[in-house]
């Protein structure tokens, strides 16, 4: 079984992002970029399935700028076998990304698609669900455990009140949550080996998908910054303040 | 305009967060229908009928909707979609899972976790862990979106909307519900509690969360955690407050042993009063806390419990 794993280039999660001066977008100039943490979990899971003899080949797919090659190389260093970059100079909306990915699925016929549950830049959490919808496949979102039995896959999902386990027909789209696994660090030999693994680049326009945006961003603003208050000297003072000044207890 | 809201419920009862989505919908204007999908969900449907401002409650009660499987529920919503200009759901695990699937099936875009309604086609939402707020406009004929519960007030419960049964059965057979392991707690739900006390990596292990539970029980509070505490395996993910967990905005938020990474702040910075207890005076959490206590939490938390 082939696994397709989707990865996204995002700003490093430890960097605080600022809005640009004309309020048109955020300012990503000179910002350190990284592989989206949840995508890293998806790649790790694919590699573990290959190590367990369940998957035969792992294809990493990224849809974004040409610099996304860096994140694909990271996925290859973790253990993906080959990579495809669908290049676009402009940021594409999740619906368009899902449509492009569906075209790749037609070509590659994977048995399982793994993605992160959300990207930490736009915080949408849409692409996996949309991809499952377009392909007509089953979906397992926010997975913290997955278990493949023949042509079925059991997914344990992180839901608001605990855990839900569902059984999906394969092929399926699964989005990965935090506790699914702990991604490995790519070793130096594997990073070197990744440089020689195949990475194919195609233009988004080649796929016959309408790339026109549906959403217009009118402005991007900085939220109100909360001001810090006072440092108190004792628990007794804290309780007093909460009771009398704020009336919250 | 007419709006369809997908209710968040556990069959027997309606989750309060549904009331905030009704408020968001009322800012758009037009008729508001609430869809209750489940198995044995009469209780939730009756509760939905009481929400002020609701025109009609539509109920799809069938075994194939057990566990609210995304494939079947999305197919049902898609079959109803042509009656509506907007389809909305609370930004819960269910809403976030189902509505993007619906949007793609309708070939329209989707707005996740909106925090403001500017007009019928323009909304506000956060980006980059709450470090930016975007105003976004959709050109699609049907607007599909999830709504952040903490950003809107609760609608009142003085209504008496008619309840209509839907007989359509959309059983795609792609997925099956197996089981649920729900956290059982006498404490209020994290997203609707008026007081939340959360622990971070400083708690050192899961057992130490019992200290927070004791304080929570005295205050009638819910207990949360930072991603670091979940990541370290101290507590389950359903307790996570933050960018990739739950968004809360209680009257009082007490952060214990939490340094204050931006990912955590994204989930709690709209709380009315924030208290931070941390032994590191340079922890970023103090920059946004109304009251800070630079102290060893293992001394301060038991003392707090005693003082209440």
Short mmCIF file of N, CA, C and O in Angstrom, two decimals, chain A residues 11 13 15 17 26 28 38 95 99 117-118 120-124 126 129-130 132-133 136-139 141-142 157-158 160-169 178-179 214-221 223 226-232 234-235 238-239 241-242 245-246 248-249, chain B residues 67 70-71 92-93 96-97 100-101 105 107-112 122 124-125 128-137 139-140 173-183 195 219 227 231 236-238 243-244 246 252 263 269 271-272 274 287-293 303-304:
data_model
loop_
_atom_site.label_atom_id
_atom_site.label_comp_id
_atom_site.label_asym_id
_atom_site.label_seq_id
_atom_site.Cartn_x
_atom_site.Cartn_y
_atom_site.Cartn_z
N UNK A 11 5.48 29.24 9.19
CA UNK A 11 6.42 29.95 10.04
C UNK A 11 6.75 29.08 11.25
O UNK A 11 5.92 28.30 11.71
N UNK A 13 6.94 27.66 14.74
CA UNK A 13 5.94 27.88 15.80
C UNK A 13 6.46 28.74 16.96
O UNK A 13 5.65 29.28 17.72
N UNK A 15 8.16 31.47 16.65
CA UNK A 15 8.33 32.87 16.24
C UNK A 15 7.00 33.60 16.40
O UNK A 15 5.95 33.09 16.02
N UNK A 17 4.55 36.24 15.16
CA UNK A 17 4.32 36.85 13.85
C UNK A 17 3.69 38.23 14.03
O UNK A 17 2.82 38.41 14.88
N UNK A 26 0.27 39.38 7.15
CA UNK A 26 1.31 39.33 8.16
C UNK A 26 2.66 39.48 7.45
O UNK A 26 2.76 39.25 6.24
N UNK A 28 6.10 38.13 6.76
CA UNK A 28 6.90 36.90 6.88
C UNK A 28 8.33 37.10 6.37
O UNK A 28 9.08 36.13 6.25
N UNK A 38 2.20 19.40 12.97
CA UNK A 38 1.26 18.28 12.80
C UNK A 38 1.56 17.48 11.53
O UNK A 38 1.29 16.28 11.47
N UNK A 95 -9.56 24.72 -0.19
CA UNK A 95 -10.38 24.03 -1.18
C UNK A 95 -9.58 23.73 -2.45
O UNK A 95 -9.69 22.63 -3.02
N UNK A 99 -8.33 20.13 -3.97
CA UNK A 99 -8.62 19.71 -5.35
C UNK A 99 -7.35 19.24 -6.06
O UNK A 99 -7.36 18.26 -6.80
N UNK A 117 -3.53 17.76 11.52
CA UNK A 117 -4.92 18.16 11.76
C UNK A 117 -5.15 19.63 11.45
O UNK A 117 -6.27 20.04 11.19
N UNK A 118 -4.11 20.44 11.52
CA UNK A 118 -4.23 21.84 11.13
C UNK A 118 -2.84 22.39 10.91
O UNK A 118 -1.87 21.82 11.41
N UNK A 120 -0.30 25.54 11.61
CA UNK A 120 -0.26 26.51 12.71
C UNK A 120 -0.13 27.94 12.22
O UNK A 120 0.04 28.85 13.01
N UNK A 121 -0.23 28.16 10.91
CA UNK A 121 -0.23 29.55 10.41
C UNK A 121 -1.66 30.06 10.23
O UNK A 121 -2.10 30.97 10.90
N UNK A 122 -2.40 29.42 9.33
CA UNK A 122 -3.77 29.89 9.09
C UNK A 122 -4.80 29.23 10.01
O UNK A 122 -5.96 29.67 10.04
N UNK A 123 -4.39 28.20 10.76
CA UNK A 123 -5.28 27.57 11.74
C UNK A 123 -6.64 27.17 11.16
O UNK A 123 -7.67 27.34 11.82
N UNK A 124 -6.64 26.64 9.95
CA UNK A 124 -7.92 26.33 9.32
C UNK A 124 -8.48 24.96 9.69
O UNK A 124 -9.65 24.82 9.96
N UNK A 126 -8.89 22.32 7.54
CA UNK A 126 -9.88 22.06 6.49
C UNK A 126 -9.42 21.05 5.43
O UNK A 126 -10.23 20.31 4.89
N UNK A 129 -10.35 17.19 5.51
CA UNK A 129 -11.79 16.93 5.39
C UNK A 129 -12.26 17.21 3.96
O UNK A 129 -13.10 16.49 3.41
N UNK A 130 -11.73 18.29 3.37
CA UNK A 130 -12.14 18.64 2.00
C UNK A 130 -11.64 17.59 1.00
O UNK A 130 -12.36 17.23 0.07
N UNK A 132 -11.11 14.42 1.64
CA UNK A 132 -11.96 13.23 1.80
C UNK A 132 -13.29 13.43 1.08
O UNK A 132 -13.82 12.52 0.44
N UNK A 133 -13.81 14.64 1.15
CA UNK A 133 -15.08 14.95 0.51
C UNK A 133 -14.97 14.84 -1.02
O UNK A 133 -15.81 14.22 -1.67
N UNK A 136 -14.52 11.37 -2.08
CA UNK A 136 -15.60 10.49 -1.63
C UNK A 136 -15.11 9.41 -0.67
O UNK A 136 -15.76 8.40 -0.45
N UNK A 137 -13.96 9.67 -0.05
CA UNK A 137 -13.38 8.70 0.89
C UNK A 137 -13.87 8.96 2.30
O UNK A 137 -14.42 10.01 2.62
N UNK A 138 -13.61 7.97 3.15
CA UNK A 138 -13.89 8.15 4.58
C UNK A 138 -12.82 9.05 5.19
O UNK A 138 -11.75 9.23 4.61
N UNK A 139 -13.14 9.63 6.34
CA UNK A 139 -12.19 10.53 6.99
C UNK A 139 -12.09 10.24 8.48
O UNK A 139 -13.08 9.97 9.14
N UNK A 141 -10.56 12.40 11.48
CA UNK A 141 -9.88 13.63 11.89
C UNK A 141 -9.37 13.52 13.33
O UNK A 141 -9.93 12.80 14.14
N UNK A 142 -8.32 14.28 13.61
CA UNK A 142 -7.76 14.43 14.96
C UNK A 142 -7.36 13.08 15.56
O UNK A 142 -7.67 12.76 16.70
N UNK A 157 -10.02 9.07 17.89
CA UNK A 157 -10.03 10.51 17.64
C UNK A 157 -10.07 11.30 18.94
O UNK A 157 -10.76 10.93 19.89
N UNK A 158 -9.35 12.42 18.94
CA UNK A 158 -9.42 13.36 20.07
C UNK A 158 -10.67 14.21 19.87
O UNK A 158 -10.72 15.03 18.96
N UNK A 160 -14.02 16.53 21.89
CA UNK A 160 -14.07 17.52 22.97
C UNK A 160 -14.19 16.89 24.35
O UNK A 160 -13.68 17.42 25.32
N UNK A 161 -14.91 15.78 24.43
CA UNK A 161 -15.16 15.23 25.75
C UNK A 161 -14.37 13.96 26.02
O UNK A 161 -14.64 13.25 26.97
N UNK A 162 -13.37 13.66 25.19
CA UNK A 162 -12.57 12.47 25.43
C UNK A 162 -12.09 11.86 24.14
O UNK A 162 -11.54 12.56 23.29
N UNK A 163 -12.34 10.56 23.97
CA UNK A 163 -11.86 9.85 22.79
C UNK A 163 -13.01 9.12 22.11
O UNK A 163 -13.90 8.60 22.77
N UNK A 164 -12.98 9.12 20.78
CA UNK A 164 -13.98 8.37 20.02
C UNK A 164 -13.23 7.43 19.08
O UNK A 164 -12.27 7.85 18.43
N UNK A 165 -13.66 6.18 19.02
CA UNK A 165 -13.03 5.25 18.08
C UNK A 165 -14.02 4.92 16.98
O UNK A 165 -15.18 4.57 17.25
N UNK A 166 -13.54 5.07 15.74
CA UNK A 166 -14.38 4.76 14.58
C UNK A 166 -13.60 3.82 13.67
O UNK A 166 -12.38 3.70 13.77
N UNK A 167 -14.35 3.12 12.81
CA UNK A 167 -13.73 2.21 11.85
C UNK A 167 -14.02 2.73 10.46
O UNK A 167 -15.17 3.00 10.12
N UNK A 168 -12.98 2.93 9.66
CA UNK A 168 -13.14 3.48 8.32
C UNK A 168 -12.82 2.44 7.27
O UNK A 168 -11.90 1.64 7.44
N UNK A 169 -13.56 2.50 6.16
CA UNK A 169 -13.17 1.73 4.99
C UNK A 169 -11.95 2.41 4.37
O UNK A 169 -11.88 3.63 4.31
N UNK A 178 -1.78 15.63 18.07
CA UNK A 178 -0.54 15.70 18.84
C UNK A 178 -0.06 14.36 19.41
O UNK A 178 1.11 14.04 19.35
N UNK A 179 -0.97 13.57 19.95
CA UNK A 179 -0.54 12.40 20.72
C UNK A 179 -0.37 11.13 19.87
O UNK A 179 -0.13 10.06 20.41
N UNK A 214 -11.55 32.30 -3.72
CA UNK A 214 -12.96 32.57 -3.42
C UNK A 214 -13.06 33.56 -2.26
O UNK A 214 -14.12 34.09 -1.99
N UNK A 215 -11.95 33.69 -1.56
CA UNK A 215 -11.96 34.50 -0.33
C UNK A 215 -11.07 35.72 -0.55
O UNK A 215 -9.97 35.60 -1.07
N UNK A 216 -11.58 36.87 -0.14
CA UNK A 216 -10.80 38.09 -0.24
C UNK A 216 -10.45 38.53 1.18
O UNK A 216 -11.34 38.62 2.04
N UNK A 217 -9.18 38.76 1.41
CA UNK A 217 -8.78 39.27 2.73
C UNK A 217 -8.83 40.79 2.67
O UNK A 217 -8.07 41.41 1.93
N UNK A 218 -9.75 41.39 3.41
CA UNK A 218 -9.93 42.84 3.36
C UNK A 218 -8.88 43.55 4.20
O UNK A 218 -8.37 44.59 3.84
N UNK A 219 -8.58 43.00 5.36
CA UNK A 219 -7.49 43.56 6.17
C UNK A 219 -7.03 42.55 7.21
O UNK A 219 -7.75 41.61 7.55
N UNK A 220 -5.82 42.80 7.68
CA UNK A 220 -5.25 41.97 8.74
C UNK A 220 -4.77 42.92 9.83
O UNK A 220 -4.03 43.86 9.56
N UNK A 221 -5.23 42.67 11.05
CA UNK A 221 -4.92 43.60 12.15
C UNK A 221 -4.24 42.90 13.31
O UNK A 221 -4.36 41.68 13.47
N UNK A 223 -4.25 42.12 17.15
CA UNK A 223 -5.28 42.12 18.20
C UNK A 223 -4.88 43.07 19.33
O UNK A 223 -3.72 43.44 19.46
N UNK A 226 -2.98 42.57 25.55
CA UNK A 226 -3.36 42.61 26.95
C UNK A 226 -2.21 43.14 27.78
O UNK A 226 -1.06 42.74 27.60
N UNK A 227 -2.48 44.03 28.67
CA UNK A 227 -1.42 44.58 29.53
C UNK A 227 -1.28 43.74 30.80
O UNK A 227 -2.27 43.27 31.34
N UNK A 228 -0.06 43.58 31.21
CA UNK A 228 0.18 42.87 32.45
C UNK A 228 -0.28 43.70 33.63
O UNK A 228 -0.38 44.92 33.56
N UNK A 229 -0.58 43.06 34.74
CA UNK A 229 -1.08 43.77 35.92
C UNK A 229 -0.01 43.84 36.99
O UNK A 229 1.12 44.22 36.72
N UNK A 230 -0.35 43.41 38.16
CA UNK A 230 0.60 43.56 39.26
C UNK A 230 1.07 42.20 39.79
O UNK A 230 0.34 41.21 39.72
N UNK A 231 2.28 42.22 40.30
CA UNK A 231 2.83 41.04 40.97
C UNK A 231 2.48 41.16 42.45
O UNK A 231 2.76 42.18 43.09
N UNK A 232 1.85 40.14 42.97
CA UNK A 232 1.40 40.17 44.36
C UNK A 232 2.40 39.43 45.24
O UNK A 232 3.21 38.63 44.75
N UNK A 234 1.54 37.60 48.14
CA UNK A 234 1.11 36.41 48.88
C UNK A 234 -0.21 35.87 48.34
O UNK A 234 -0.95 36.58 47.64
N UNK A 235 -0.49 34.63 48.68
CA UNK A 235 -1.75 34.00 48.30
C UNK A 235 -2.92 34.75 48.93
O UNK A 235 -3.96 34.97 48.31
N UNK A 238 -3.76 37.70 46.94
CA UNK A 238 -4.42 37.28 45.70
C UNK A 238 -5.90 37.01 45.94
O UNK A 238 -6.77 37.50 45.20
N UNK A 239 -6.20 36.23 46.97
CA UNK A 239 -7.59 35.87 47.25
C UNK A 239 -8.40 37.14 47.56
O UNK A 239 -9.53 37.31 47.07
N UNK A 241 -7.81 40.22 46.49
CA UNK A 241 -8.01 41.00 45.26
C UNK A 241 -9.11 40.37 44.39
O UNK A 241 -9.93 41.07 43.81
N UNK A 242 -9.09 39.04 44.29
CA UNK A 242 -10.08 38.37 43.44
C UNK A 242 -11.49 38.54 44.00
O UNK A 242 -12.46 38.65 43.25
N UNK A 245 -11.65 43.29 44.54
CA UNK A 245 -11.43 44.15 43.37
C UNK A 245 -12.16 43.63 42.14
O UNK A 245 -12.71 44.39 41.36
N UNK A 246 -12.12 42.33 41.94
CA UNK A 246 -12.67 41.77 40.71
C UNK A 246 -14.02 41.06 40.91
O UNK A 246 -14.78 40.90 39.97
N UNK A 248 -14.67 37.97 41.29
CA UNK A 248 -14.81 36.75 40.47
C UNK A 248 -14.85 35.47 41.29
O UNK A 248 -15.11 34.40 40.74
N UNK A 249 -14.56 35.56 42.60
CA UNK A 249 -14.74 34.35 43.43
C UNK A 249 -15.56 34.70 44.66
O UNK A 249 -15.73 35.86 44.99
N UNK B 67 -22.91 8.45 16.73
CA UNK B 67 -21.52 8.89 16.75
C UNK B 67 -21.28 10.09 15.84
O UNK B 67 -20.16 10.57 15.72
N UNK B 70 -18.83 11.80 10.26
CA UNK B 70 -18.72 12.94 9.36
C UNK B 70 -19.28 12.65 7.97
O UNK B 70 -19.94 13.49 7.36
N UNK B 71 -19.04 11.44 7.47
CA UNK B 71 -19.46 11.11 6.11
C UNK B 71 -20.98 11.19 5.99
O UNK B 71 -21.50 11.79 5.05
N UNK B 92 -16.40 23.03 17.31
CA UNK B 92 -16.09 21.90 18.18
C UNK B 92 -15.44 20.82 17.31
O UNK B 92 -15.33 20.97 16.10
N UNK B 93 -15.04 19.71 17.95
CA UNK B 93 -14.45 18.61 17.16
C UNK B 93 -15.41 18.17 16.06
O UNK B 93 -15.01 17.93 14.92
N UNK B 96 -15.77 21.09 13.34
CA UNK B 96 -14.54 21.23 12.57
C UNK B 96 -14.32 20.05 11.64
O UNK B 96 -13.67 20.16 10.61
N UNK B 97 -14.85 18.90 12.01
CA UNK B 97 -14.68 17.71 11.19
C UNK B 97 -15.69 17.68 10.04
O UNK B 97 -15.34 17.30 8.92
N UNK B 100 -16.06 21.43 6.90
CA UNK B 100 -15.21 21.52 5.70
C UNK B 100 -15.56 20.45 4.67
O UNK B 100 -15.47 20.69 3.46
N UNK B 101 -16.00 19.29 5.14
CA UNK B 101 -16.43 18.24 4.21
C UNK B 101 -17.67 18.69 3.44
O UNK B 101 -17.78 18.46 2.24
N UNK B 105 -17.99 19.54 -0.67
CA UNK B 105 -19.03 18.86 -1.46
C UNK B 105 -19.89 19.87 -2.22
O UNK B 105 -20.41 19.57 -3.29
N UNK B 107 -18.65 22.68 -3.27
CA UNK B 107 -17.67 23.46 -4.02
C UNK B 107 -17.66 24.93 -3.58
O UNK B 107 -17.64 25.85 -4.39
N UNK B 108 -17.66 25.12 -2.26
CA UNK B 108 -17.53 26.48 -1.72
C UNK B 108 -16.41 26.47 -0.68
O UNK B 108 -16.01 25.42 -0.18
N UNK B 109 -15.92 27.68 -0.36
CA UNK B 109 -14.87 27.79 0.64
C UNK B 109 -15.47 27.69 2.04
O UNK B 109 -16.69 27.59 2.20
N UNK B 110 -14.62 27.70 3.02
CA UNK B 110 -15.06 27.51 4.41
C UNK B 110 -14.28 28.46 5.29
O UNK B 110 -13.07 28.64 5.11
N UNK B 111 -14.96 29.09 6.24
CA UNK B 111 -14.26 29.90 7.25
C UNK B 111 -14.23 29.11 8.55
O UNK B 111 -15.27 28.67 9.04
N UNK B 112 -13.03 28.97 9.10
CA UNK B 112 -12.89 28.23 10.35
C UNK B 112 -12.86 29.19 11.53
O UNK B 112 -12.15 30.18 11.52
N UNK B 122 -18.97 38.85 5.19
CA UNK B 122 -17.66 39.27 5.71
C UNK B 122 -17.55 38.95 7.19
O UNK B 122 -18.44 39.29 7.98
N UNK B 124 -14.68 37.93 10.69
CA UNK B 124 -13.33 38.05 11.26
C UNK B 124 -12.90 36.71 11.82
O UNK B 124 -13.72 35.97 12.38
N UNK B 125 -11.61 36.41 11.65
CA UNK B 125 -11.06 35.20 12.26
C UNK B 125 -9.59 35.42 12.59
O UNK B 125 -8.97 36.33 12.06
N UNK B 128 -2.31 32.71 12.93
CA UNK B 128 -1.04 32.67 13.65
C UNK B 128 -1.24 32.73 15.18
O UNK B 128 -0.78 33.66 15.84
N UNK B 129 -1.95 31.76 15.68
CA UNK B 129 -2.16 31.64 17.12
C UNK B 129 -2.67 32.93 17.73
O UNK B 129 -2.29 33.31 18.83
N UNK B 130 -3.55 33.61 17.01
CA UNK B 130 -4.17 34.81 17.56
C UNK B 130 -3.31 36.06 17.45
O UNK B 130 -3.68 37.11 17.96
N UNK B 131 -2.17 35.98 16.76
CA UNK B 131 -1.32 37.16 16.61
C UNK B 131 -1.79 38.09 15.50
O UNK B 131 -1.24 39.18 15.33
N UNK B 132 -2.76 37.66 14.73
CA UNK B 132 -3.32 38.52 13.69
C UNK B 132 -4.81 38.20 13.57
O UNK B 132 -5.24 37.06 13.77
N UNK B 133 -5.58 39.25 13.26
CA UNK B 133 -7.01 39.07 13.04
C UNK B 133 -7.31 39.49 11.60
O UNK B 133 -7.03 40.63 11.21
N UNK B 134 -7.85 38.57 10.83
CA UNK B 134 -8.13 38.86 9.42
C UNK B 134 -9.62 39.13 9.24
O UNK B 134 -10.46 38.48 9.86
N UNK B 135 -9.93 40.11 8.39
CA UNK B 135 -11.30 40.33 7.96
C UNK B 135 -11.41 39.74 6.56
O UNK B 135 -10.69 40.15 5.66
N UNK B 136 -12.28 38.75 6.41
CA UNK B 136 -12.33 37.99 5.17
C UNK B 136 -13.72 37.99 4.57
O UNK B 136 -14.72 37.97 5.28
N UNK B 137 -13.75 38.01 3.24
CA UNK B 137 -15.02 38.11 2.52
C UNK B 137 -15.14 36.93 1.56
O UNK B 137 -14.18 36.61 0.85
N UNK B 139 -17.00 35.05 -1.71
CA UNK B 139 -17.82 35.30 -2.90
C UNK B 139 -18.69 34.11 -3.26
O UNK B 139 -19.36 34.09 -4.29
N UNK B 140 -18.70 33.09 -2.40
CA UNK B 140 -19.50 31.89 -2.69
C UNK B 140 -20.98 32.13 -2.42
O UNK B 140 -21.34 32.94 -1.56
N UNK B 173 -22.05 4.14 4.43
CA UNK B 173 -21.37 2.88 4.69
C UNK B 173 -19.84 2.97 4.61
O UNK B 173 -19.16 1.97 4.44
N UNK B 174 -19.32 4.18 4.74
CA UNK B 174 -17.86 4.35 4.66
C UNK B 174 -17.19 4.19 6.01
O UNK B 174 -16.00 3.93 6.10
N UNK B 175 -17.98 4.39 7.07
CA UNK B 175 -17.39 4.41 8.41
C UNK B 175 -18.38 3.86 9.41
O UNK B 175 -19.58 3.79 9.13
N UNK B 176 -17.88 3.44 10.54
CA UNK B 176 -18.75 2.92 11.59
C UNK B 176 -18.26 3.41 12.94
O UNK B 176 -17.06 3.55 13.17
N UNK B 177 -19.23 3.68 13.82
CA UNK B 177 -18.89 4.08 15.18
C UNK B 177 -18.56 2.84 15.99
O UNK B 177 -19.30 1.85 15.94
N UNK B 178 -17.44 2.85 16.70
CA UNK B 178 -17.05 1.69 17.49
C UNK B 178 -17.30 1.94 18.99
O UNK B 178 -18.04 1.22 19.63
N UNK B 179 -16.67 2.98 19.51
CA UNK B 179 -16.81 3.22 20.95
C UNK B 179 -16.41 4.64 21.30
O UNK B 179 -15.84 5.36 20.48
N UNK B 180 -16.71 4.98 22.52
CA UNK B 180 -16.38 6.30 23.02
C UNK B 180 -15.80 6.14 24.42
O UNK B 180 -16.30 5.32 25.20
N UNK B 181 -14.76 6.86 24.73
CA UNK B 181 -14.25 6.88 26.10
C UNK B 181 -14.30 8.32 26.54
O UNK B 181 -13.41 9.11 26.23
N UNK B 182 -15.39 8.68 27.21
CA UNK B 182 -15.58 10.08 27.56
C UNK B 182 -15.07 10.35 28.97
O UNK B 182 -15.24 9.53 29.87
N UNK B 183 -14.44 11.49 29.11
CA UNK B 183 -13.95 11.89 30.42
C UNK B 183 -15.16 12.15 31.31
O UNK B 183 -16.03 12.94 30.96
N UNK B 195 -14.95 29.68 35.74
CA UNK B 195 -13.59 29.72 36.28
C UNK B 195 -12.83 28.49 35.75
O UNK B 195 -13.37 27.38 35.72
N UNK B 219 -14.00 26.13 43.94
CA UNK B 219 -14.42 27.29 43.15
C UNK B 219 -15.51 26.96 42.13
O UNK B 219 -16.02 27.85 41.46
N UNK B 227 -0.45 22.75 26.36
CA UNK B 227 -0.04 21.70 25.43
C UNK B 227 1.18 20.96 25.98
O UNK B 227 1.31 19.75 25.80
N UNK B 231 1.50 17.12 26.08
CA UNK B 231 2.63 16.54 25.34
C UNK B 231 3.46 15.63 26.24
O UNK B 231 3.95 14.58 25.82
N UNK B 236 -4.95 14.05 29.68
CA UNK B 236 -5.46 13.81 28.32
C UNK B 236 -5.63 15.09 27.50
O UNK B 236 -5.70 16.20 28.05
N UNK B 237 -5.73 14.91 26.20
CA UNK B 237 -5.80 16.03 25.26
C UNK B 237 -7.08 16.85 25.40
O UNK B 237 -7.09 18.03 25.04
N UNK B 238 -8.17 16.22 25.92
CA UNK B 238 -9.41 17.00 26.01
C UNK B 238 -9.30 18.12 27.04
O UNK B 238 -10.17 18.97 27.15
N UNK B 243 -4.01 27.11 21.09
CA UNK B 243 -4.20 27.21 19.64
C UNK B 243 -4.71 25.90 19.05
O UNK B 243 -5.58 25.89 18.18
N UNK B 244 -4.14 24.79 19.50
CA UNK B 244 -4.51 23.51 18.92
C UNK B 244 -5.39 22.69 19.86
O UNK B 244 -5.60 21.51 19.64
N UNK B 246 -8.53 23.70 23.15
CA UNK B 246 -9.79 24.43 23.31
C UNK B 246 -9.53 25.91 23.56
O UNK B 246 -8.52 26.29 24.13
N UNK B 252 -12.56 34.01 35.26
CA UNK B 252 -11.27 33.91 35.96
C UNK B 252 -10.49 32.72 35.41
O UNK B 252 -11.02 31.60 35.34
N UNK B 263 1.20 29.79 21.90
CA UNK B 263 0.18 28.79 21.57
C UNK B 263 -0.81 28.62 22.72
O UNK B 263 -1.98 28.33 22.50
N UNK B 269 -6.41 34.10 26.26
CA UNK B 269 -6.11 35.51 26.54
C UNK B 269 -7.35 36.40 26.55
O UNK B 269 -7.25 37.56 26.94
N UNK B 271 -9.83 35.75 28.51
CA UNK B 271 -10.42 35.59 29.84
C UNK B 271 -10.51 36.95 30.51
O UNK B 271 -9.68 37.82 30.28
N UNK B 272 -11.52 37.14 31.36
CA UNK B 272 -11.71 38.47 31.98
C UNK B 272 -10.56 38.77 32.94
O UNK B 272 -9.94 39.83 32.87
N UNK B 274 -6.98 37.17 34.57
CA UNK B 274 -5.98 36.10 34.46
C UNK B 274 -5.04 36.17 35.66
O UNK B 274 -4.50 37.24 35.99
N UNK B 287 3.36 38.75 31.68
CA UNK B 287 3.15 39.96 30.88
C UNK B 287 1.68 40.18 30.52
O UNK B 287 1.30 41.27 30.11
N UNK B 288 0.87 39.14 30.66
CA UNK B 288 -0.54 39.32 30.30
C UNK B 288 -1.47 39.05 31.49
O UNK B 288 -2.68 39.20 31.38
N UNK B 289 -0.88 38.65 32.63
CA UNK B 289 -1.72 38.30 33.78
C UNK B 289 -2.12 39.57 34.54
O UNK B 289 -1.34 40.50 34.68
N UNK B 290 -3.36 39.60 35.02
CA UNK B 290 -3.80 40.71 35.86
C UNK B 290 -3.11 40.64 37.21
O UNK B 290 -2.72 41.66 37.78
N UNK B 291 -2.99 39.42 37.73
CA UNK B 291 -2.31 39.21 39.00
C UNK B 291 -1.29 38.10 38.85
O UNK B 291 -1.61 37.01 38.36
N UNK B 292 -0.08 38.37 39.29
CA UNK B 292 0.96 37.36 39.22
C UNK B 292 1.47 37.02 40.62
O UNK B 292 1.51 37.88 41.50
N UNK B 293 1.79 35.77 40.78
CA UNK B 293 2.37 35.32 42.05
C UNK B 293 3.64 34.56 41.69
O UNK B 293 3.57 33.50 41.07
N UNK B 303 -1.93 26.39 49.54
CA UNK B 303 -2.27 27.56 50.35
C UNK B 303 -3.53 28.24 49.80
O UNK B 303 -4.40 28.67 50.57
N UNK B 304 -3.60 28.29 48.47
CA UNK B 304 -4.79 28.87 47.83
C UNK B 304 -6.03 28.07 48.19
O UNK B 304 -7.08 28.62 48.52
#
